[in-house]
Amino acid sequence: MNVLFISLLDFNSLEERNIYTDLLREFRKYNHKIYAISPIERRNCGESKIIHEENCIILKLRIGNIQKTNIFEKGISTITIGNQLVKGIRKYFSDVKFDLVIYPTPPITIVDAIDFVKKRDNAKSYLLLKDIFPQNAVDLGMMSKSGVKGFIYKSFRQKEKKLYKISDYIGCMSQANVDYLLKHNSEINPKIVEICPNSVDIIDMSVDFETSKEIRKKYDLPLDKKIFIYGGNLGKPQGIDFMIECLKKQESNKSIFFLIVGDGTEFTKIEKYILDDQPSNVRLMKSLPKKDYDKVVAACDIGMIFLDHRFTIPNFPSRLLSYIQAKIPVLAVTDCNTDIGEVIVNNNIGCWCESNNVDNFTSALESILQLENANFDKLAKEYSTKNSYEIIMNSVINRENRVL
């Protein structure tokens, strides 16, 4: 089977480790031929090119700047990416007939490229729904359903609905995502919607006490404190203002230490807080290479997840997977609409509190320090790429249940 994968993820090899390359390697393991389109943003000064690997061809397609740029440039680049993808497919993959196209959101504006491949090759299509846009932008006050911004919202909403319409199957991250999608898009046939969670190659990344000490020494981390780590994007979706409130509340707690690793539009807010307040138990680091980051996570005691409390859409951050691999408990500080807290608590791997009350954060922090006998085995199996591969293939090849 010829599989086309389209995303905004910038990667140069399937040997890199993330939720998408891990899944593609699983497809390759079963002798599917992989074709992937991975963008090069204009800021990186690269030109479009082809990378050949074993049973895989990666098209590095030059596009406009979408990430870590101003909202105007991001908007223009996002709107035009569909047409750029079509041109890239025509130029580089004109002689390839695709059997299956897999694509995550964001962005929804890839819809024209998906439509093109389906019509040209009669390909089956599988949407990995990782983001519900434009509603997430409305939740954070970046977009409105009325006024001038309302026109923009309606335009994107039409693109979103078209993407759902041309998708033969939609894989959601959790049950809350399934419920939300069907509730707010009644035209979608429930039979094409299923749970296909974020997944990775399940590798035991945990370390013993001595190894943990060596890693902490290397990165100048305290040896005598419980270390809480947050790793990932530092943007508006993470509710950074509330995160800073929580950190301030714990400044006098000498038994714990907070390590923030990542980058994003709100990075400078945390940087300014540290410069102004000079907390002795908080450290901010720029993003690390994946291999190094995994080691640091394993040397910490508790992983943290933050989401803005205003969200009405049920996000399910993939950073949970790094914590599961490292076998460290998870403190989820989120809105009430995601079910990630429910998953964490029900599987006894951590604690949850809503991200709008600092006192609740303090209580949850104290509770997780008392957590014992956390069991990661069940979740490790559920969030494995093998599981995701089987879910996708069961839908794609089972023609009797296929609903078009």
Short mmCIF file of C-alpha atoms in Angstrom, two decimals, residues 1-347:
data_model
loop_
_atom_site.label_atom_id
_atom_site.label_comp_id
_atom_site.label_asym_id
_atom_site.label_seq_id
_atom_site.Cartn_x
_atom_site.Cartn_y
_atom_site.Cartn_z
CA MET A 1 0.00 0.00 0.00
CA ASN A 2 1.29 3.48 -0.91
CA VAL A 3 0.70 5.73 2.10
CA LEU A 4 0.92 9.53 1.87
CA PHE A 5 1.41 11.40 5.14
CA ILE A 6 0.91 15.19 5.22
CA SER A 7 1.66 17.33 8.25
CA LEU A 8 3.41 20.50 9.43
CA LEU A 9 6.02 18.49 11.32
CA ASP A 10 9.55 19.34 10.24
CA PHE A 11 11.53 16.09 10.11
CA ASN A 12 14.27 14.70 7.88
CA SER A 13 14.13 11.00 8.67
CA LEU A 14 11.68 8.38 9.89
CA GLU A 15 14.32 7.48 12.46
CA GLU A 16 13.53 10.64 14.40
CA ARG A 17 11.28 10.08 17.42
CA ASN A 18 7.89 11.74 17.71
CA ILE A 19 4.25 10.66 17.54
CA TYR A 20 4.15 10.82 13.73
CA THR A 21 7.47 9.29 12.70
CA ASP A 22 6.91 6.53 15.26
CA LEU A 23 3.56 5.74 13.62
CA LEU A 24 5.02 5.85 10.11
CA ARG A 25 7.75 3.41 11.11
CA GLU A 26 5.00 1.06 12.25
CA PHE A 27 3.45 1.26 8.77
CA ARG A 28 6.85 0.66 7.18
CA LYS A 29 7.36 -2.36 9.42
CA TYR A 30 4.44 -3.99 7.59
CA ASN A 31 5.96 -3.22 4.18
CA HIS A 32 3.83 -0.24 3.24
CA LYS A 33 5.65 2.33 1.07
CA ILE A 34 5.72 5.65 2.89
CA TYR A 35 5.58 9.04 1.19
CA ALA A 36 5.69 11.98 3.59
CA ILE A 37 5.45 15.72 3.06
CA SER A 38 7.35 17.67 5.71
CA PRO A 39 7.64 21.45 5.35
CA ILE A 40 10.63 23.75 5.40
CA GLU A 41 9.49 27.16 6.58
CA ARG A 42 10.89 30.13 4.67
CA ARG A 43 12.84 31.38 7.71
CA ASN A 44 15.04 28.28 7.55
CA CYS A 45 16.29 29.26 4.07
CA GLY A 46 15.87 25.78 2.62
CA GLU A 47 14.65 24.80 -0.82
CA SER A 48 12.26 21.98 -1.64
CA LYS A 49 14.02 18.63 -1.94
CA ILE A 50 13.50 14.86 -1.80
CA ILE A 51 15.00 12.58 0.86
CA HIS A 52 15.17 8.85 0.13
CA GLU A 53 15.14 6.25 2.91
CA GLU A 54 14.36 2.57 3.09
CA ASN A 55 10.80 2.16 1.79
CA CYS A 56 10.22 5.87 2.37
CA ILE A 57 10.39 9.12 0.41
CA ILE A 58 10.20 12.43 2.27
CA LEU A 59 9.37 15.63 0.38
CA LYS A 60 10.80 18.64 2.17
CA LEU A 61 8.46 21.29 0.79
CA ARG A 62 9.26 24.97 1.14
CA ILE A 63 6.33 26.93 2.61
CA GLY A 64 5.75 30.27 4.32
CA ASN A 65 6.39 30.83 8.00
CA ILE A 66 3.63 29.37 10.20
CA GLN A 67 5.17 28.71 13.60
CA LYS A 68 6.75 31.30 15.91
CA THR A 69 5.81 34.27 13.74
CA ASN A 70 3.33 37.15 13.83
CA ILE A 71 -0.36 36.40 13.41
CA PHE A 72 -0.59 38.12 10.00
CA GLU A 73 2.22 36.11 8.42
CA LYS A 74 0.96 32.92 10.07
CA GLY A 75 -2.53 33.55 8.67
CA ILE A 76 -1.33 34.09 5.11
CA SER A 77 0.97 31.06 5.22
CA THR A 78 -1.77 28.87 6.70
CA ILE A 79 -4.29 29.90 4.04
CA THR A 80 -1.89 29.26 1.14
CA ILE A 81 -0.43 25.94 2.32
CA GLY A 82 -3.17 23.84 0.69
CA ASN A 83 -2.33 25.14 -2.76
CA GLN A 84 1.41 24.71 -2.13
CA LEU A 85 0.85 21.09 -1.12
CA VAL A 86 -1.12 20.39 -4.31
CA LYS A 87 1.67 21.88 -6.42
CA GLY A 88 4.24 19.80 -4.54
CA ILE A 89 2.28 16.57 -5.05
CA ARG A 90 1.85 17.30 -8.75
CA LYS A 91 5.55 18.07 -9.20
CA TYR A 92 7.19 15.38 -7.10
CA PHE A 93 4.59 12.59 -6.87
CA SER A 94 2.93 12.77 -10.28
CA ASP A 95 3.74 9.11 -11.02
CA VAL A 96 2.61 7.71 -7.64
CA LYS A 97 -0.89 6.39 -7.03
CA PHE A 98 -1.69 6.67 -3.34
CA ASP A 99 -3.91 4.13 -1.62
CA LEU A 100 -4.19 5.94 1.71
CA VAL A 101 -3.58 9.52 2.84
CA ILE A 102 -3.14 10.21 6.56
CA TYR A 103 -3.09 13.75 7.92
CA PRO A 104 -3.27 15.39 11.34
CA THR A 105 -4.70 18.76 12.22
CA PRO A 106 -3.54 21.47 12.49
CA PRO A 107 -3.92 22.97 9.95
CA ILE A 108 -7.38 22.48 8.48
CA THR A 109 -6.28 24.35 5.34
CA ILE A 110 -4.62 21.17 4.02
CA VAL A 111 -8.15 20.22 2.91
CA ASP A 112 -7.51 21.12 -0.75
CA ALA A 113 -4.50 18.78 -0.90
CA ILE A 114 -6.48 15.91 0.63
CA ASP A 115 -9.33 16.53 -1.80
CA PHE A 116 -6.91 16.52 -4.72
CA VAL A 117 -5.32 13.17 -3.78
CA LYS A 118 -8.69 11.51 -3.14
CA LYS A 119 -10.06 12.58 -6.51
CA ARG A 120 -6.88 11.82 -8.46
CA ASP A 121 -6.12 8.40 -6.94
CA ASN A 122 -9.42 7.32 -5.38
CA ALA A 123 -7.44 7.12 -2.14
CA LYS A 124 -8.90 6.44 1.28
CA SER A 125 -8.43 9.22 3.80
CA TYR A 126 -7.80 9.12 7.55
CA LEU A 127 -7.84 12.28 9.67
CA LEU A 128 -5.90 12.25 12.94
CA LEU A 129 -7.79 14.96 14.79
CA LYS A 130 -5.23 16.58 17.08
CA ASP A 131 -6.73 20.04 17.22
CA ILE A 132 -10.23 21.49 16.87
CA PHE A 133 -9.82 24.77 15.04
CA PRO A 134 -11.16 27.48 14.81
CA GLN A 135 -13.01 26.90 18.12
CA ASN A 136 -9.75 26.71 20.07
CA ALA A 137 -8.89 30.22 18.84
CA VAL A 138 -12.33 31.45 19.95
CA ASP A 139 -11.79 29.92 23.40
CA LEU A 140 -8.55 31.87 23.86
CA GLY A 141 -10.00 35.15 22.60
CA MET A 142 -7.90 35.11 19.43
CA MET A 143 -10.97 34.88 17.21
CA SER A 144 -14.63 35.81 17.50
CA LYS A 145 -17.86 34.49 16.03
CA SER A 146 -19.12 38.02 15.35
CA GLY A 147 -17.80 41.22 13.79
CA VAL A 148 -14.79 41.31 11.47
CA LYS A 149 -13.18 38.38 13.27
CA GLY A 150 -16.48 36.55 12.84
CA PHE A 151 -16.01 36.60 9.06
CA ILE A 152 -12.60 34.97 9.49
CA TYR A 153 -14.07 32.42 11.89
CA LYS A 154 -16.84 31.47 9.44
CA SER A 155 -14.32 31.06 6.63
CA PHE A 156 -12.17 28.69 8.69
CA ARG A 157 -15.26 26.89 9.98
CA GLN A 158 -16.27 26.11 6.40
CA LYS A 159 -12.79 24.69 5.76
CA GLU A 160 -13.09 22.60 8.92
CA LYS A 161 -16.44 21.15 7.88
CA LYS A 162 -15.12 20.37 4.39
CA LEU A 163 -12.17 18.53 5.92
CA TYR A 164 -14.52 16.37 7.99
CA LYS A 165 -16.70 15.75 4.94
CA ILE A 166 -13.87 14.43 2.75
CA SER A 167 -12.37 12.28 5.52
CA ASP A 168 -13.38 8.63 5.24
CA TYR A 169 -12.37 8.11 8.87
CA ILE A 170 -11.65 10.43 11.78
CA GLY A 171 -9.42 9.26 14.62
CA CYS A 172 -9.86 11.26 17.83
CA MET A 173 -7.45 11.41 20.75
CA SER A 174 -9.99 10.42 23.43
CA GLN A 175 -13.67 9.78 24.09
CA ALA A 176 -14.21 13.43 25.03
CA ASN A 177 -12.93 14.39 21.57
CA VAL A 178 -15.34 11.95 19.92
CA ASP A 179 -18.28 13.30 21.92
CA TYR A 180 -17.40 16.94 21.21
CA LEU A 181 -16.90 16.38 17.48
CA LEU A 182 -20.25 14.64 17.01
CA LYS A 183 -22.15 17.08 19.22
CA HIS A 184 -20.96 20.12 17.27
CA ASN A 185 -20.97 18.55 13.79
CA SER A 186 -24.24 16.64 13.48
CA GLU A 187 -23.65 16.01 9.76
CA ILE A 188 -20.78 13.61 10.53
CA ASN A 189 -21.70 9.94 10.43
CA PRO A 190 -20.77 8.52 13.87
CA LYS A 191 -19.65 5.28 12.21
CA ILE A 192 -16.56 6.96 10.74
CA VAL A 193 -15.41 8.43 14.08
CA GLU A 194 -13.28 6.41 16.49
CA ILE A 195 -10.62 6.79 19.17
CA CYS A 196 -7.11 6.65 17.73
CA PRO A 197 -4.97 8.10 20.53
CA ASN A 198 -1.63 9.86 20.45
CA SER A 199 0.96 7.11 20.39
CA VAL A 200 4.68 6.38 20.40
CA ASP A 201 7.05 3.46 20.31
CA ILE A 202 6.77 2.23 23.87
CA ILE A 203 10.32 2.30 25.19
CA ASP A 204 11.09 2.05 28.90
CA MET A 205 12.91 5.35 29.47
CA SER A 206 12.99 5.10 33.26
CA VAL A 207 16.35 5.24 35.03
CA ASP A 208 17.71 3.97 38.32
CA PHE A 209 18.74 6.18 41.23
CA GLU A 210 22.43 6.40 40.33
CA THR A 211 21.72 7.25 36.68
CA SER A 212 19.24 9.90 37.81
CA LYS A 213 21.93 11.47 39.98
CA GLU A 214 24.37 11.62 37.05
CA ILE A 215 21.80 13.25 34.77
CA ARG A 216 20.91 15.80 37.44
CA LYS A 217 24.57 16.65 37.96
CA LYS A 218 25.06 17.10 34.21
CA TYR A 219 22.24 19.62 33.99
CA ASP A 220 22.96 21.23 37.37
CA LEU A 221 19.68 20.09 38.90
CA PRO A 222 19.23 19.63 42.67
CA LEU A 223 19.87 16.16 44.05
CA ASP A 224 17.91 16.62 47.27
CA LYS A 225 14.56 17.92 45.98
CA LYS A 226 11.52 16.52 44.23
CA ILE A 227 11.70 17.86 40.69
CA PHE A 228 8.52 18.73 38.79
CA ILE A 229 9.13 19.04 35.05
CA TYR A 230 7.03 20.71 32.39
CA GLY A 231 8.19 20.00 28.85
CA GLY A 232 6.73 21.23 25.58
CA ASN A 233 5.13 24.24 24.00
CA LEU A 234 4.96 27.46 26.01
CA GLY A 235 2.11 29.27 24.30
CA LYS A 236 -1.35 30.64 24.96
CA PRO A 237 -3.01 27.18 25.05
CA GLN A 238 -0.91 26.30 28.10
CA GLY A 239 -2.25 29.14 30.24
CA ILE A 240 1.22 30.45 31.11
CA ASP A 241 -0.11 33.28 33.32
CA PHE A 242 -1.71 30.70 35.62
CA MET A 243 1.41 28.54 35.54
CA ILE A 244 3.41 31.53 36.78
CA GLU A 245 0.88 32.10 39.59
CA CYS A 246 1.37 28.49 40.67
CA LEU A 247 5.16 28.84 40.59
CA LYS A 248 4.99 32.02 42.67
CA LYS A 249 2.85 30.27 45.27
CA GLN A 250 5.55 27.61 45.74
CA GLU A 251 8.58 29.90 45.92
CA SER A 252 8.96 29.31 49.66
CA ASN A 253 8.72 25.52 49.31
CA LYS A 254 12.32 24.39 49.68
CA SER A 255 11.62 20.69 49.19
CA ILE A 256 10.55 20.93 45.53
CA PHE A 257 12.03 22.29 42.32
CA PHE A 258 10.34 23.23 39.03
CA LEU A 259 12.06 22.67 35.70
CA ILE A 260 10.40 24.24 32.63
CA VAL A 261 11.76 23.03 29.29
CA GLY A 262 10.39 24.35 26.03
CA ASP A 263 9.78 27.27 23.75
CA GLY A 264 6.89 29.23 22.31
CA THR A 265 5.22 32.61 22.14
CA GLU A 266 4.91 32.87 25.95
CA PHE A 267 8.50 31.84 26.75
CA THR A 268 9.50 35.43 27.50
CA LYS A 269 6.74 35.72 30.13
CA ILE A 270 8.31 32.98 32.22
CA GLU A 271 11.76 34.37 31.51
CA LYS A 272 10.68 37.80 32.79
CA TYR A 273 9.09 36.28 35.90
CA ILE A 274 12.35 34.49 36.76
CA LEU A 275 14.42 37.62 36.15
CA ASP A 276 12.10 39.78 38.25
CA ASP A 277 11.36 37.42 41.15
CA GLN A 278 14.60 35.40 41.21
CA PRO A 279 12.89 32.22 42.55
CA SER A 280 15.42 29.73 43.91
CA ASN A 281 13.34 26.69 42.97
CA VAL A 282 12.46 27.42 39.32
CA ARG A 283 14.60 26.95 36.23
CA LEU A 284 13.76 27.66 32.60
CA MET A 285 15.53 25.90 29.74
CA LYS A 286 15.12 26.23 25.99
CA SER A 287 13.99 23.15 24.11
CA LEU A 288 16.42 20.23 24.21
CA PRO A 289 17.13 17.61 21.54
CA LYS A 290 14.64 14.77 21.93
CA LYS A 291 17.24 12.28 23.17
CA ASP A 292 18.51 14.67 25.84
CA TYR A 293 15.02 15.74 26.85
CA ASP A 294 13.94 12.14 27.45
CA LYS A 295 16.90 11.62 29.78
CA VAL A 296 16.08 14.76 31.75
CA VAL A 297 12.43 13.71 32.12
CA ALA A 298 13.49 10.30 33.42
CA ALA A 299 15.70 11.97 36.05
CA CYS A 300 12.79 14.04 37.38
CA ASP A 301 10.08 12.93 39.81
CA ILE A 302 6.79 14.30 38.45
CA GLY A 303 5.67 15.47 35.01
CA MET A 304 3.30 18.41 34.59
CA ILE A 305 0.64 19.24 32.00
CA PHE A 306 -0.93 22.70 31.78
CA LEU A 307 -3.92 23.85 29.70
CA ASP A 308 -5.81 27.15 29.78
CA HIS A 309 -9.03 26.83 31.81
CA ARG A 310 -11.05 28.67 29.12
CA PHE A 311 -10.93 25.79 26.65
CA THR A 312 -14.30 24.34 25.68
CA ILE A 313 -12.64 21.84 23.33
CA PRO A 314 -11.12 18.68 24.87
CA ASN A 315 -7.37 18.86 24.23
CA PHE A 316 -5.23 15.82 25.00
CA PRO A 317 -1.53 16.85 25.08
CA SER A 318 0.91 14.32 23.69
CA ARG A 319 3.54 15.24 26.32
CA LEU A 320 1.76 12.73 28.56
CA LEU A 321 3.53 10.03 26.53
CA SER A 322 7.02 11.16 27.56
CA TYR A 323 6.01 10.89 31.21
CA ILE A 324 4.53 7.43 30.68
CA GLN A 325 7.74 6.26 29.01
CA ALA A 326 9.79 7.64 31.91
CA LYS A 327 7.34 6.08 34.40
CA ILE A 328 6.94 9.26 36.45
CA PRO A 329 3.58 10.40 37.92
CA VAL A 330 1.70 13.18 36.16
CA LEU A 331 0.14 16.34 37.57
CA ALA A 332 -2.48 17.58 35.09
CA VAL A 333 -3.62 21.20 35.52
CA THR A 334 -6.28 21.76 32.88
CA ASP A 335 -9.76 22.92 31.91
CA CYS A 336 -12.80 20.79 32.78
CA ASN A 337 -13.60 19.71 29.22
CA THR A 338 -10.58 17.56 28.50
CA ASP A 339 -10.62 14.02 29.88
CA ILE A 340 -6.86 13.74 30.24
CA GLY A 341 -7.18 14.28 34.00
CA GLU A 342 -9.77 11.51 34.19
CA VAL A 343 -7.46 9.13 32.32
CA ILE A 344 -4.56 9.97 34.64
CA VAL A 345 -6.54 9.62 37.87
CA ASN A 346 -8.49 6.50 36.83
CA ASN A 347 -5.25 4.74 35.91
#
